[in-house]
mmCIF file of C-alpha atoms in Angstrom:
data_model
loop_
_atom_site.group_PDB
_atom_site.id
_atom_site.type_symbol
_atom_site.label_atom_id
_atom_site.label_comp_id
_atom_site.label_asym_id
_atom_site.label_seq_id
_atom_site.Cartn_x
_atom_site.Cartn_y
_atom_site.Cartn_z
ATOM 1 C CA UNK Q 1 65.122 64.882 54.155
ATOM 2 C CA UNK Q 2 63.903 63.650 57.385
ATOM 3 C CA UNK Q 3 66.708 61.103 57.144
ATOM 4 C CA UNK Q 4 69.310 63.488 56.770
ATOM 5 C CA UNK Q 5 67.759 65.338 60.101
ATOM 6 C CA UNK Q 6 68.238 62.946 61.880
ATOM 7 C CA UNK Q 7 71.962 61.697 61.268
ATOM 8 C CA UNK Q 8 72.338 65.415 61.411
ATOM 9 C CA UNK Q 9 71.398 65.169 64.843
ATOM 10 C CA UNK Q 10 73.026 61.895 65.924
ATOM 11 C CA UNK Q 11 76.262 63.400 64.665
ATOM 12 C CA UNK Q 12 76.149 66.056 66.851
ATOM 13 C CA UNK Q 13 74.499 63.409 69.904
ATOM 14 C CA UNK Q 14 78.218 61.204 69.079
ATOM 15 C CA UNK Q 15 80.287 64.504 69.238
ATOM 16 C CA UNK Q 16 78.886 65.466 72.236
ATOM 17 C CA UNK Q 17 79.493 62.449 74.009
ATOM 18 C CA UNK Q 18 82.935 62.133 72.348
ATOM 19 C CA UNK Q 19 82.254 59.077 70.139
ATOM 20 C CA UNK Q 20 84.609 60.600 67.445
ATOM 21 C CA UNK Q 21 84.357 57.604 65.350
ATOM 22 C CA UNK Q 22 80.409 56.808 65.038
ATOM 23 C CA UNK Q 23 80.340 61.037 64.514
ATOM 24 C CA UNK Q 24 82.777 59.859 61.271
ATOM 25 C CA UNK Q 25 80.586 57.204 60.487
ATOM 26 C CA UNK Q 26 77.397 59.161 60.946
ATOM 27 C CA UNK Q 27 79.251 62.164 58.714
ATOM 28 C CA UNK Q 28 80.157 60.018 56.109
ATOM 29 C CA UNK Q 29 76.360 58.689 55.740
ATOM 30 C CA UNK Q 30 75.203 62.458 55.876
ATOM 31 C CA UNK Q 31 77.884 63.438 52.890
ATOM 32 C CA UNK Q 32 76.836 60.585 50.811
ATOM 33 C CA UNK Q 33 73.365 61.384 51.702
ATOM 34 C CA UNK Q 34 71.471 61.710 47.905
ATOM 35 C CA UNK Q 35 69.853 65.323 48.859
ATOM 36 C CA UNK Q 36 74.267 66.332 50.096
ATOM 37 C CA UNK Q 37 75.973 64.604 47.364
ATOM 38 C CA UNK Q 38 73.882 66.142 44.469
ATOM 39 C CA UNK Q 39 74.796 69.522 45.020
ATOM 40 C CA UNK Q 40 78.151 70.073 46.815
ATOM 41 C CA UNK Q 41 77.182 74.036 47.449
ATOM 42 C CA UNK Q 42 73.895 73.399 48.571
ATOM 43 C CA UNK Q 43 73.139 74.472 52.335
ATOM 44 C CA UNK Q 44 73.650 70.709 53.449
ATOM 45 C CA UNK Q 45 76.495 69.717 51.771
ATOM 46 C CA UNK Q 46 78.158 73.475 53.525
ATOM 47 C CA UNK Q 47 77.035 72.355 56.467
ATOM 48 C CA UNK Q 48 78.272 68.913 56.886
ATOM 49 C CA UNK Q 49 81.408 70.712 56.064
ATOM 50 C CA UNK Q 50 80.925 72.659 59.187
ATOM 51 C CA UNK Q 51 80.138 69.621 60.996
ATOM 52 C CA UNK Q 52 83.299 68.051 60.030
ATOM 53 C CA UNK Q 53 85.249 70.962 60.903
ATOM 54 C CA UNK Q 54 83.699 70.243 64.734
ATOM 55 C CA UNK Q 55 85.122 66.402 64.307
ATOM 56 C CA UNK Q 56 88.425 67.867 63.630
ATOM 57 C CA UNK Q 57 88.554 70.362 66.304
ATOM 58 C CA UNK Q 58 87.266 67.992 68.918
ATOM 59 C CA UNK Q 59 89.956 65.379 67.770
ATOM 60 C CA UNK Q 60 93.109 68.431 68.144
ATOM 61 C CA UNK Q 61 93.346 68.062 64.667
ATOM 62 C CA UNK Q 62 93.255 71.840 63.852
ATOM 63 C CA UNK Q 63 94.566 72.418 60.517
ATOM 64 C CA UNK Q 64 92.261 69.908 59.181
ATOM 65 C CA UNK Q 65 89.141 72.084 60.928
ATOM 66 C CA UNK Q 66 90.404 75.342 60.001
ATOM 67 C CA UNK Q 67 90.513 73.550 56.074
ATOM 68 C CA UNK Q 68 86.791 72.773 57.145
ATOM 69 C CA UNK Q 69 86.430 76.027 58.067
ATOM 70 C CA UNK Q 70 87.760 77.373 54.967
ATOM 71 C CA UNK Q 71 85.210 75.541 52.818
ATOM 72 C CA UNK Q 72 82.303 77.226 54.781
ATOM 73 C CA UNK Q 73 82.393 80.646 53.728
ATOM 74 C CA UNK Q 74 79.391 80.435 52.120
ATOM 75 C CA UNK Q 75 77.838 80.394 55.171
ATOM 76 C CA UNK Q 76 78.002 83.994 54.945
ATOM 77 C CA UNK Q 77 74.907 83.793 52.803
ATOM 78 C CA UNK Q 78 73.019 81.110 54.345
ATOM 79 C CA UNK Q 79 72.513 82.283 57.720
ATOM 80 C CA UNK Q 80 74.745 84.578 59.446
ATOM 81 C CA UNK Q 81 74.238 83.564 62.928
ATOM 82 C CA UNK Q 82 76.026 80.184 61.883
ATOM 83 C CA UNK Q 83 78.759 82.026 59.694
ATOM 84 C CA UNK Q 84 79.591 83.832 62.996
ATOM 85 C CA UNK Q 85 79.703 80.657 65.012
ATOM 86 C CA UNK Q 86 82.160 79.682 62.131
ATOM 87 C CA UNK Q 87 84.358 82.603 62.524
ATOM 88 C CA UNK Q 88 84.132 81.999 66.484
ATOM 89 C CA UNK Q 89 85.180 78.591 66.136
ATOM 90 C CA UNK Q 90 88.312 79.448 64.201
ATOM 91 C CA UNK Q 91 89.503 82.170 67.204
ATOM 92 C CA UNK Q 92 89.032 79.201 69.814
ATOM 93 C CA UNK Q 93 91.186 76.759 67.168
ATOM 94 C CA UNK Q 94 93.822 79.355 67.081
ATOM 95 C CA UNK Q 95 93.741 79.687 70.699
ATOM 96 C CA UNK Q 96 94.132 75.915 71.092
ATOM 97 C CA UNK Q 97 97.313 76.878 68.905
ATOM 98 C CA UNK Q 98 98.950 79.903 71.092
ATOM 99 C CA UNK Q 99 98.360 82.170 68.217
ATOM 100 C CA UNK Q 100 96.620 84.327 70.371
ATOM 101 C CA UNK Q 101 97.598 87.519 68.018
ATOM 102 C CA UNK Q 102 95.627 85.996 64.543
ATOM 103 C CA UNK Q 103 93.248 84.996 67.113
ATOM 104 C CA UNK Q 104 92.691 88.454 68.615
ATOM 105 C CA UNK Q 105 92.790 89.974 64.477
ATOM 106 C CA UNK Q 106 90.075 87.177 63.717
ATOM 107 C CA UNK Q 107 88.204 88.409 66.813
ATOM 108 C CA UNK Q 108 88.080 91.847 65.963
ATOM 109 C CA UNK Q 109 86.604 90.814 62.498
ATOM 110 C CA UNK Q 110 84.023 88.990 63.992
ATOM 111 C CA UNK Q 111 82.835 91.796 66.438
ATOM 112 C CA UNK Q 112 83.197 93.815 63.847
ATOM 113 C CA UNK Q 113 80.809 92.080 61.671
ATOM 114 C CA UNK Q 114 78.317 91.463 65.140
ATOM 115 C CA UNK Q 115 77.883 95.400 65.578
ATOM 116 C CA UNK Q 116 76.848 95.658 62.918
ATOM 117 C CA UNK Q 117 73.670 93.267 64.009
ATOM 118 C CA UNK Q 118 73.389 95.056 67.638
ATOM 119 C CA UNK Q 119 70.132 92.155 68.679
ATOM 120 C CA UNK Q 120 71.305 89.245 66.678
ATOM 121 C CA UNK Q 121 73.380 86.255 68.173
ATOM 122 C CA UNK Q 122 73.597 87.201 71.872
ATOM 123 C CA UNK Q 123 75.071 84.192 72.667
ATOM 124 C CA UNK Q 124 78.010 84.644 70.320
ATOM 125 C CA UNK Q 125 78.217 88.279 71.386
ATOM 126 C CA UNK Q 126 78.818 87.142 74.943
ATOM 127 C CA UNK Q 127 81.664 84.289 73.904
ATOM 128 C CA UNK Q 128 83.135 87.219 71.814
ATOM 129 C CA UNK Q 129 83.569 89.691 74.760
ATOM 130 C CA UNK Q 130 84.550 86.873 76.974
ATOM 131 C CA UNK Q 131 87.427 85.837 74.722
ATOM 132 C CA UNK Q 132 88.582 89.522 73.752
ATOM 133 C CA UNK Q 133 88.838 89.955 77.189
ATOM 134 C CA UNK Q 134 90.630 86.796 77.349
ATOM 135 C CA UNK Q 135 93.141 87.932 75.047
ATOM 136 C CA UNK Q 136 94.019 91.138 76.414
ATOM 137 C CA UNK Q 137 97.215 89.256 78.026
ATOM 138 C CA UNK Q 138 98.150 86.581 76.073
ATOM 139 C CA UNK Q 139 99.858 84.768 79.352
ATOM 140 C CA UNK Q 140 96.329 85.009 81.596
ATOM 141 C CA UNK Q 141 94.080 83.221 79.015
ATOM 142 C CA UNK Q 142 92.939 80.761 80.759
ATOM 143 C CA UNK Q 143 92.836 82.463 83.792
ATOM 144 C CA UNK Q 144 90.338 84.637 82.746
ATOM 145 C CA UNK Q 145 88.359 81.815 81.088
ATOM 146 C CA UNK Q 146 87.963 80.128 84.038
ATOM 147 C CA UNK Q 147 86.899 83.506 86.036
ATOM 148 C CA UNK Q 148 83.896 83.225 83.336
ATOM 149 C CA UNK Q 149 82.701 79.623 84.856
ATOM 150 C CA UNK Q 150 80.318 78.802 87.355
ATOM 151 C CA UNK Q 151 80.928 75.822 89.575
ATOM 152 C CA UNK Q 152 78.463 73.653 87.441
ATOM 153 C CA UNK Q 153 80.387 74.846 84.161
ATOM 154 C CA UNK Q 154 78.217 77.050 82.875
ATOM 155 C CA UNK Q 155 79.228 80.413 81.758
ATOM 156 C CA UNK Q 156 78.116 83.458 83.599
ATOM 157 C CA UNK Q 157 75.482 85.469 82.021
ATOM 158 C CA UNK Q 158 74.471 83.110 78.982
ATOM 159 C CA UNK Q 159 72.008 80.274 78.619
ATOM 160 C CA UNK Q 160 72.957 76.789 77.898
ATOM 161 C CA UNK Q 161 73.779 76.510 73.738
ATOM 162 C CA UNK Q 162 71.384 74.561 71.916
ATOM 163 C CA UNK Q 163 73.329 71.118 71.286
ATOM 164 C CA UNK Q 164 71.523 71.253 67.491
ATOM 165 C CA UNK Q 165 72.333 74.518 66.991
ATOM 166 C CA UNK Q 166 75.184 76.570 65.742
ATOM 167 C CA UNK Q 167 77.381 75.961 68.442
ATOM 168 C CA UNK Q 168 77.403 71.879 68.005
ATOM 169 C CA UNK Q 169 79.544 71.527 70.992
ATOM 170 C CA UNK Q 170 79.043 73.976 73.757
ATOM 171 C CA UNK Q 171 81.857 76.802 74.398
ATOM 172 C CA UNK Q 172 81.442 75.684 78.076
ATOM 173 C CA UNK Q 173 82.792 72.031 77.286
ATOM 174 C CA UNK Q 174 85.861 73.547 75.490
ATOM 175 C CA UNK Q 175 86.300 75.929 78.227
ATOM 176 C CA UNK Q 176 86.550 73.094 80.733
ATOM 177 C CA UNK Q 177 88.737 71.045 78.412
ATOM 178 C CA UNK Q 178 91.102 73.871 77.636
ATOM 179 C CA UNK Q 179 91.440 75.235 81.166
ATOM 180 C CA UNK Q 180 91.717 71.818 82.891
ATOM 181 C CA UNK Q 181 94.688 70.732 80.502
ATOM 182 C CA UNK Q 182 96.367 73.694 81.865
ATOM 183 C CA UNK Q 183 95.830 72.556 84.979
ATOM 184 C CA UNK Q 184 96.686 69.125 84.408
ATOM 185 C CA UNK Q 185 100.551 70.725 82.360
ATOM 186 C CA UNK Q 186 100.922 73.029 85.571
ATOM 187 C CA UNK Q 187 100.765 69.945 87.583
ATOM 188 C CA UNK Q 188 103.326 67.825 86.037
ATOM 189 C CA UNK Q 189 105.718 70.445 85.718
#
């Protein structure tokens, strides 16, 4: 087991220094892992599932995450803090996507489901108010993302995500990375 911990954790180390392919390689070690491959519903084997869906979304490959995400529902019953991280990760995929209205339905579902926990998750809870008011007008997304940042990327009123946590990759880092490639499409227009 304290194998597994630790590819665990140098997958997410590769991710977050965008070494997509020795995060594969480390993934591929961790699903073949004896303690993941023995029982494919297990808590591990659901998780590396999650993991992968992080690969894919890192890599723009988003209908391969949201599959990811799709096998993770059992989440639900393993620890809700990461099932909501799940369901948060799918809003910001179909964001990357322009399908800012499934995005805003999946949203709702998810604050739904977080006031029903009022102390649980603050971090989450913050992201999730940050991003409905985000899509309140569809054409001023990333406007108001980037009203959110700091200069030193962080985002006002949270602390820093725990890189072996839930959120794998920090919501800052996408918000940089989504809001610059605007900036970058705005400037070679």
């Amino acid at each position: 087991m304290n194998a597994l911990n630790v590819k665990t954790r140098l997958f997410n180390l590769y991710l977050n220094i965008s070494d997509f392919d020795k995060a594969q390689e480390i993934w591929n070690e961790i699903k073949s892992h004896p303690f993941v491959s023995s029982n494919p519903y297990g808590s591990q084997a659901i998780m590396s599932e999650y993991q992968l869906a992080y690969l894919y979304f890192l890599t723009s490959d988003y209908q391969q995450a949201m599959i990811q995400l799709n096998k993770c529902d059992e989440l639900n019953k393993l620890n809700k803090t990461w099932y909501w991280a799940s369901l948060l990760l799918e809003v910001v995929i179909l964001i990357e996507q322009e399908l800012f209205e499934i995005a805003e339905n999946r949203l709702k579902n998810l604050r739904r489901l977080l006031s029903r926990d009022k102390h649980s998750a603050p971090r989450i809870r913050h992201i999730s108010n940050i991003l409905n008011e985000a899509l309140k007008n569809h054409s001023e997304v990333r406007k108001v993302l980037i009203s959110h940042m700091t200069e030193d990327k962080n985002v006002i009123g949270i602390p820093p995500s725990d890189p072996f946590g839930y959120e794998i990759v920090a919501f800052e880092r996408w918000i940089e990375q989504y809001t610059s490639a605007s900036k970058a499409a705005v400037h070679k227009a």
